[in-house]
Amino acid sequence: MSNAVGGTEARQGGPVDPPPTLERRGRELFMEELSLRELALRFGTPLYVYSLRAVETKVRAFRQAFAGVDLLLAYSVKANGNLALLSRFARLGLGADIVSGGELFRALKAGIPGSKIFFAGVGKTDQELEEALDARIRAFHVETTAELYRLEELARRKGVRAPFGVRINPDILPSTHEYIRTGQAQSKFGLAVPIAVGLYRWAASRPHLVPRGIDVHIGSQIVDPAPYKRALRSVLEVVRLLAKEGIRLEYVDLGGGFGISYDGVGMDLGELGAELVPLLEGSGLTLVLEPGRALVGEAGVLLTRVLAVKRAGSKTFVITDAGMTELLRPSHYGAYHPIRPVVEAEGREVCTVDVVGPVCETGDFLARDRQIPLPRAGEFLVVEAAGAYGFVMASNYNARLRPAEVVVEGNQAFLARERETYEDLVRGERILDPCPRPAP
Ligand code: LLP
């Protein structure tokens, strides 16, 4: 499929060393010191499992690659908002990129200080703006003129000053899936440079607004440093123009979108740093990056049990207990995720199969025309690189229970989120006719 997210078209990136998420020992796959088979038996399936070691390896890789600048990593909460992961990010000194009041709530609850939180998004409500003002966040990333006017009004009423940056639209088209491109002129995201400059000028004289930075985010699953370099040049031009007028910004935020290796090709962070750092050296600016997928994607897997194997005409279907309700990416974007048996069985024929879920939709699949050793009912499969945009995009469609999430560190497994129950499914709902009807 052309331009599939993480599909085979994304070829211009470098070969990367994926973090050591899984290791085969004998016939079994391990995450850190724990057997995936044992985790599946202990916690049940479908199950998301995340390796903290793999997450921390990626944090270190970013910090090494950008050692030459003052870097603030603001983890993009939308990729995976689990509190266990967020609280580890807080401990490692990361900030957060949020896009809703709900994500603000999560980030604060996990211990990420307001001073490291950036609020993005094209449509923020007054209530969300007020909550973020109360949390004293680092900056609002403004995406419409109306938003800045409302922000000023709310800050004035509260008697506070609202720090902000404008998200500019640099009109850059990276090669990635059309649903996750955001930087081209015809996108709903960001503001054209002349409008942004006008807003900074207007805000400079308003006592309740503080221009603090500038923001750009060009898309997601990008494996080539070149569009980032172009985006950085664009924002630096604006920074210099404003500085000449006495409007001094503290930071440039280049957004997220750094691609991972779903299929052997991802963003080479060392190369990215080597391209970007020289442009920033001596500028006195803080560089903010908002990686989501790059920090957690390869660190997570989805474990699923085979329920049945079924042949239909020339097709073979492997039916699993996870599908589009647990991992939407394959059916929504045509995304590729590696799938392997958790335990290697001897003498299995390698077949071309569709791995499909139990949901009542033909589009419910985890993989199509995939060559894997033919599994048997009851065995476990692992869907890899599922740590980002996995659980967070899960749904209760077909009244399915959202899965449990487990975090692994060394030989410890921590239940970071319980599997939902039937009672969770109906929480907050009301029966219309609670009184028993009289018998006819
Ligand atoms: N910053 C902003 C302003 C964003 O909109 C996003 C993602 C990020 C940072 C983080 O991007 P990342 O580093 O994770 O690529 N559901 C899609 C991805 C949508 C991304 C939306 N914005 C997927 O499953 O591929």
PDB file of C-alpha atoms in Angstrom, residues 67-249:
ATOM      1  CA  ALA A  67      24.207  17.365  23.476  1.00  0.00           C
ATOM      2  CA  GLY A  68      25.364  20.593  21.808  1.00  0.00           C
ATOM      3  CA  VAL A  69      22.186  22.549  22.635  1.00  0.00           C
ATOM      4  CA  ASP A  70      19.961  23.276  25.605  1.00  0.00           C
ATOM      5  CA  LEU A  71      17.381  20.528  24.955  1.00  0.00           C
ATOM      6  CA  LEU A  72      13.982  20.106  26.572  1.00  0.00           C
ATOM      7  CA  LEU A  73      12.245  16.866  25.662  1.00  0.00           C
ATOM      8  CA  ALA A  74       8.499  17.338  25.959  1.00  0.00           C
ATOM      9  CA  TYR A  75       7.070  13.843  25.555  1.00  0.00           C
ATOM     10  CA  SER A  76       3.979  13.810  23.385  1.00  0.00           C
ATOM     11  CA  VAL A  77       1.408  12.306  25.739  1.00  0.00           C
ATOM     12  CA  LYS A  78      -0.951  11.338  22.921  1.00  0.00           C
ATOM     13  CA  ALA A  79       1.380   8.504  21.858  1.00  0.00           C
ATOM     14  CA  ASN A  80       0.866   6.645  25.138  1.00  0.00           C
ATOM     15  CA  GLY A  81      -0.569   8.347  28.192  1.00  0.00           C
ATOM     16  CA  ASN A  82      -0.162   5.513  30.687  1.00  0.00           C
ATOM     17  CA  LEU A  83       0.630   7.010  34.108  1.00  0.00           C
ATOM     18  CA  ALA A  84       3.419   4.539  34.805  1.00  0.00           C
ATOM     19  CA  LEU A  85       5.287   5.684  31.699  1.00  0.00           C
ATOM     20  CA  LEU A  86       4.498   9.352  32.304  1.00  0.00           C
ATOM     21  CA  SER A  87       5.746   9.177  35.874  1.00  0.00           C
ATOM     22  CA  ARG A  88       9.008   7.638  34.677  1.00  0.00           C
ATOM     23  CA  PHE A  89       9.354  10.450  32.140  1.00  0.00           C
ATOM     24  CA  ALA A  90       8.763  12.932  34.964  1.00  0.00           C
ATOM     25  CA  ARG A  91      11.565  11.301  36.968  1.00  0.00           C
ATOM     26  CA  LEU A  92      13.884  11.468  33.960  1.00  0.00           C
ATOM     27  CA  GLY A  93      13.239  15.218  33.747  1.00  0.00           C
ATOM     28  CA  LEU A  94      11.074  15.253  30.645  1.00  0.00           C
ATOM     29  CA  GLY A  95       8.242  17.687  30.046  1.00  0.00           C
ATOM     30  CA  ALA A  96       5.047  17.043  28.116  1.00  0.00           C
ATOM     31  CA  ASP A  97       3.339  18.073  24.909  1.00  0.00           C
ATOM     32  CA  ILE A  98      -0.402  17.909  25.540  1.00  0.00           C
ATOM     33  CA  VAL A  99      -3.422  18.402  23.353  1.00  0.00           C
ATOM     34  CA  SER A 100      -6.380  18.380  25.755  1.00  0.00           C
ATOM     35  CA  GLY A 101      -7.480  19.007  29.311  1.00  0.00           C
ATOM     36  CA  GLY A 102      -7.421  15.243  29.779  1.00  0.00           C
ATOM     37  CA  GLU A 103      -3.767  15.039  28.811  1.00  0.00           C
ATOM     38  CA  LEU A 104      -2.989  17.970  31.128  1.00  0.00           C
ATOM     39  CA  PHE A 105      -4.686  16.054  33.946  1.00  0.00           C
ATOM     40  CA  ARG A 106      -2.640  12.939  33.177  1.00  0.00           C
ATOM     41  CA  ALA A 107       0.665  14.801  32.909  1.00  0.00           C
ATOM     42  CA  LEU A 108       0.155  16.672  36.203  1.00  0.00           C
ATOM     43  CA  LYS A 109      -1.044  13.526  37.967  1.00  0.00           C
ATOM     44  CA  ALA A 110       2.127  11.717  36.878  1.00  0.00           C
ATOM     45  CA  GLY A 111       4.280  14.486  38.362  1.00  0.00           C
ATOM     46  CA  ILE A 112       5.297  16.413  35.252  1.00  0.00           C
ATOM     47  CA  PRO A 113       5.604  20.048  36.378  1.00  0.00           C
ATOM     48  CA  GLY A 114       3.493  22.708  34.680  1.00  0.00           C
ATOM     49  CA  SER A 115       6.694  24.595  33.870  1.00  0.00           C
ATOM     50  CA  LYS A 116       7.582  21.854  31.349  1.00  0.00           C
ATOM     51  CA  ILE A 117       4.155  21.485  29.729  1.00  0.00           C
ATOM     52  CA  PHE A 118       3.269  22.807  26.258  1.00  0.00           C
ATOM     53  CA  PHE A 119      -0.363  22.897  25.153  1.00  0.00           C
ATOM     54  CA  ALA A 120      -0.898  22.268  21.417  1.00  0.00           C
ATOM     55  CA  GLY A 121      -4.044  21.779  19.382  1.00  0.00           C
ATOM     56  CA  VAL A 122      -6.261  23.604  16.893  1.00  0.00           C
ATOM     57  CA  GLY A 123      -9.330  23.664  19.106  1.00  0.00           C
ATOM     58  CA  LYS A 124      -8.918  24.431  22.789  1.00  0.00           C
ATOM     59  CA  THR A 125     -11.992  25.221  24.901  1.00  0.00           C
ATOM     60  CA  ASP A 126     -12.130  28.063  27.446  1.00  0.00           C
ATOM     61  CA  GLN A 127     -12.242  25.488  30.206  1.00  0.00           C
ATOM     62  CA  GLU A 128      -9.052  23.834  28.924  1.00  0.00           C
ATOM     63  CA  LEU A 129      -7.303  27.181  28.562  1.00  0.00           C
ATOM     64  CA  GLU A 130      -8.258  28.106  32.126  1.00  0.00           C
ATOM     65  CA  GLU A 131      -7.103  24.778  33.547  1.00  0.00           C
ATOM     66  CA  ALA A 132      -3.752  25.198  31.819  1.00  0.00           C
ATOM     67  CA  LEU A 133      -3.439  28.807  33.051  1.00  0.00           C
ATOM     68  CA  ASP A 134      -4.073  27.553  36.588  1.00  0.00           C
ATOM     69  CA  ALA A 135      -1.364  24.896  36.104  1.00  0.00           C
ATOM     70  CA  ARG A 136       1.122  27.646  35.109  1.00  0.00           C
ATOM     71  CA  ILE A 137       2.189  25.753  31.999  1.00  0.00           C
ATOM     72  CA  ARG A 138       5.310  26.752  30.050  1.00  0.00           C
ATOM     73  CA  ALA A 139       3.429  27.853  26.953  1.00  0.00           C
ATOM     74  CA  PHE A 140       0.256  27.630  24.900  1.00  0.00           C
ATOM     75  CA  HIS A 141       0.941  26.789  21.274  1.00  0.00           C
ATOM     76  CA  VAL A 142      -1.576  29.001  19.576  1.00  0.00           C
ATOM     77  CA  GLU A 143      -3.092  27.835  16.293  1.00  0.00           C
ATOM     78  CA  THR A 144      -5.743  30.473  15.521  1.00  0.00           C
ATOM     79  CA  THR A 145      -6.000  34.207  16.062  1.00  0.00           C
ATOM     80  CA  ALA A 146      -9.271  33.686  17.941  1.00  0.00           C
ATOM     81  CA  GLU A 147      -7.442  31.450  20.408  1.00  0.00           C
ATOM     82  CA  LEU A 148      -4.905  34.142  21.246  1.00  0.00           C
ATOM     83  CA  TYR A 149      -7.644  36.721  21.794  1.00  0.00           C
ATOM     84  CA  ARG A 150      -9.538  34.338  24.087  1.00  0.00           C
ATOM     85  CA  LEU A 151      -6.354  33.456  25.932  1.00  0.00           C
ATOM     86  CA  GLU A 152      -5.641  37.117  26.572  1.00  0.00           C
ATOM     87  CA  GLU A 153      -9.152  37.695  27.862  1.00  0.00           C
ATOM     88  CA  LEU A 154      -9.019  34.692  30.201  1.00  0.00           C
ATOM     89  CA  ALA A 155      -5.568  35.668  31.502  1.00  0.00           C
ATOM     90  CA  ARG A 156      -6.787  39.244  32.091  1.00  0.00           C
ATOM     91  CA  ARG A 157      -9.789  38.004  34.089  1.00  0.00           C
ATOM     92  CA  LYS A 158      -7.521  35.835  36.226  1.00  0.00           C
ATOM     93  CA  GLY A 159      -4.953  38.606  36.616  1.00  0.00           C
ATOM     94  CA  VAL A 160      -2.139  36.454  35.199  1.00  0.00           C
ATOM     95  CA  ARG A 161       0.112  36.543  32.146  1.00  0.00           C
ATOM     96  CA  ALA A 162      -0.285  33.811  29.537  1.00  0.00           C
ATOM     97  CA  PRO A 163       2.938  32.572  27.929  1.00  0.00           C
ATOM     98  CA  PHE A 164       2.528  31.487  24.322  1.00  0.00           C
ATOM     99  CA  GLY A 165       4.205  30.519  21.087  1.00  0.00           C
ATOM    100  CA  VAL A 166       2.570  30.501  17.677  1.00  0.00           C
ATOM    101  CA  ARG A 167       2.567  27.244  15.767  1.00  0.00           C
ATOM    102  CA  ILE A 168       3.619  28.183  12.300  1.00  0.00           C
ATOM    103  CA  ASN A 169       2.792  26.302   9.157  1.00  0.00           C
ATOM    104  CA  PRO A 170       6.044  26.131   7.181  1.00  0.00           C
ATOM    105  CA  ASP A 171       4.387  24.632   4.078  1.00  0.00           C
ATOM    106  CA  ILE A 172       6.607  21.558   4.083  1.00  0.00           C
ATOM    107  CA  LEU A 173       5.419  18.198   2.787  1.00  0.00           C
ATOM    108  CA  PRO A 174       7.409  15.321   4.269  1.00  0.00           C
ATOM    109  CA  SER A 175       6.956  11.916   2.719  1.00  0.00           C
ATOM    110  CA  THR A 176       4.587  10.187   5.092  1.00  0.00           C
ATOM    111  CA  HIS A 177       0.989   8.958   5.216  1.00  0.00           C
ATOM    112  CA  GLU A 178      -1.499  11.690   4.263  1.00  0.00           C
ATOM    113  CA  TYR A 179      -3.448  11.314   7.547  1.00  0.00           C
ATOM    114  CA  ILE A 180      -0.398  12.275   9.618  1.00  0.00           C
ATOM    115  CA  ARG A 181       1.079  15.051   7.498  1.00  0.00           C
ATOM    116  CA  THR A 182       0.521  18.389   9.148  1.00  0.00           C
ATOM    117  CA  GLY A 183       2.984  20.875   7.705  1.00  0.00           C
ATOM    118  CA  GLN A 184       1.589  21.633   4.251  1.00  0.00           C
ATOM    119  CA  ALA A 185      -0.207  24.956   3.602  1.00  0.00           C
ATOM    120  CA  GLN A 186      -3.590  23.252   3.085  1.00  0.00           C
ATOM    121  CA  SER A 187      -3.622  21.658   6.514  1.00  0.00           C
ATOM    122  CA  LYS A 188      -5.726  22.714   9.491  1.00  0.00           C
ATOM    123  CA  PHE A 189      -2.579  23.032  11.610  1.00  0.00           C
ATOM    124  CA  GLY A 190      -0.525  26.127  12.339  1.00  0.00           C
ATOM    125  CA  LEU A 191      -0.616  29.663  10.956  1.00  0.00           C
ATOM    126  CA  ALA A 192       1.144  31.151   7.948  1.00  0.00           C
ATOM    127  CA  VAL A 193       4.291  33.086   8.865  1.00  0.00           C
ATOM    128  CA  PRO A 194       2.921  36.601   8.122  1.00  0.00           C
ATOM    129  CA  ILE A 195      -0.106  35.959  10.352  1.00  0.00           C
ATOM    130  CA  ALA A 196       2.133  34.573  13.095  1.00  0.00           C
ATOM    131  CA  VAL A 197       4.406  37.617  12.959  1.00  0.00           C
ATOM    132  CA  GLY A 198       1.374  39.901  13.174  1.00  0.00           C
ATOM    133  CA  LEU A 199       0.184  38.078  16.289  1.00  0.00           C
ATOM    134  CA  TYR A 200       3.553  38.402  18.041  1.00  0.00           C
ATOM    135  CA  ARG A 201       3.596  42.144  17.264  1.00  0.00           C
ATOM    136  CA  TRP A 202       0.080  42.576  18.587  1.00  0.00           C
ATOM    137  CA  ALA A 203       0.792  40.514  21.723  1.00  0.00           C
ATOM    138  CA  ALA A 204       4.007  42.386  22.531  1.00  0.00           C
ATOM    139  CA  SER A 205       2.005  45.342  23.788  1.00  0.00           C
ATOM    140  CA  ARG A 206      -0.612  43.321  25.700  1.00  0.00           C
ATOM    141  CA  PRO A 207       0.105  43.125  29.440  1.00  0.00           C
ATOM    142  CA  HIS A 208      -1.492  39.705  29.864  1.00  0.00           C
ATOM    143  CA  LEU A 209       0.409  37.911  27.103  1.00  0.00           C
ATOM    144  CA  VAL A 210       4.072  36.848  27.043  1.00  0.00           C
ATOM    145  CA  PRO A 211       5.590  35.727  23.723  1.00  0.00           C
ATOM    146  CA  ARG A 212       7.852  32.891  24.839  1.00  0.00           C
ATOM    147  CA  GLY A 213       8.654  30.648  21.888  1.00  0.00           C
ATOM    148  CA  ILE A 214       7.740  29.439  18.454  1.00  0.00           C
ATOM    149  CA  ASP A 215       6.443  26.053  17.407  1.00  0.00           C
ATOM    150  CA  VAL A 216       6.262  23.883  14.319  1.00  0.00           C
ATOM    151  CA  HIS A 217       5.240  20.258  13.822  1.00  0.00           C
ATOM    152  CA  ILE A 218       5.423  18.901  10.297  1.00  0.00           C
ATOM    153  CA  GLY A 219       3.986  15.403  10.628  1.00  0.00           C
ATOM    154  CA  SER A 220       4.630  11.972  12.016  1.00  0.00           C
ATOM    155  CA  GLN A 221       6.746   8.892  11.200  1.00  0.00           C
ATOM    156  CA  ILE A 222       9.279  10.994   9.292  1.00  0.00           C
ATOM    157  CA  VAL A 223      12.613   9.262   8.724  1.00  0.00           C
ATOM    158  CA  ASP A 224      14.506  11.949   6.819  1.00  0.00           C
ATOM    159  CA  PRO A 225      16.229  14.856   8.680  1.00  0.00           C
ATOM    160  CA  ALA A 226      15.926  17.227   5.680  1.00  0.00           C
ATOM    161  CA  PRO A 227      12.362  18.521   6.295  1.00  0.00           C
ATOM    162  CA  TYR A 228      13.274  19.234   9.936  1.00  0.00           C
ATOM    163  CA  LYS A 229      16.215  21.287   8.774  1.00  0.00           C
ATOM    164  CA  ARG A 230      13.951  23.276   6.458  1.00  0.00           C
ATOM    165  CA  ALA A 231      11.424  23.769   9.253  1.00  0.00           C
ATOM    166  CA  LEU A 232      14.146  24.924  11.651  1.00  0.00           C
ATOM    167  CA  ARG A 233      15.457  27.440   9.116  1.00  0.00           C
ATOM    168  CA  SER A 234      11.920  28.831   8.707  1.00  0.00           C
ATOM    169  CA  VAL A 235      11.350  29.302  12.426  1.00  0.00           C
ATOM    170  CA  LEU A 236      14.819  30.772  12.981  1.00  0.00           C
ATOM    171  CA  GLU A 237      14.076  33.412  10.339  1.00  0.00           C
ATOM    172  CA  VAL A 238      10.992  34.420  12.288  1.00  0.00           C
ATOM    173  CA  VAL A 239      12.937  34.424  15.572  1.00  0.00           C
ATOM    174  CA  ARG A 240      15.536  36.783  14.064  1.00  0.00           C
ATOM    175  CA  LEU A 241      12.940  39.070  12.543  1.00  0.00           C
ATOM    176  CA  LEU A 242      11.138  39.381  15.867  1.00  0.00           C
ATOM    177  CA  ALA A 243      14.404  39.901  17.785  1.00  0.00           C
ATOM    178  CA  LYS A 244      15.152  42.919  15.584  1.00  0.00           C
ATOM    179  CA  GLU A 245      11.860  44.381  16.769  1.00  0.00           C
ATOM    180  CA  GLY A 246      12.717  43.696  20.403  1.00  0.00           C
ATOM    181  CA  ILE A 247      10.535  40.575  20.763  1.00  0.00           C
ATOM    182  CA  ARG A 248      12.880  37.977  22.210  1.00  0.00           C
ATOM    183  CA  LEU A 249      11.844  34.323  22.257  1.00  0.00           C
TER     184      LEU A 249
END
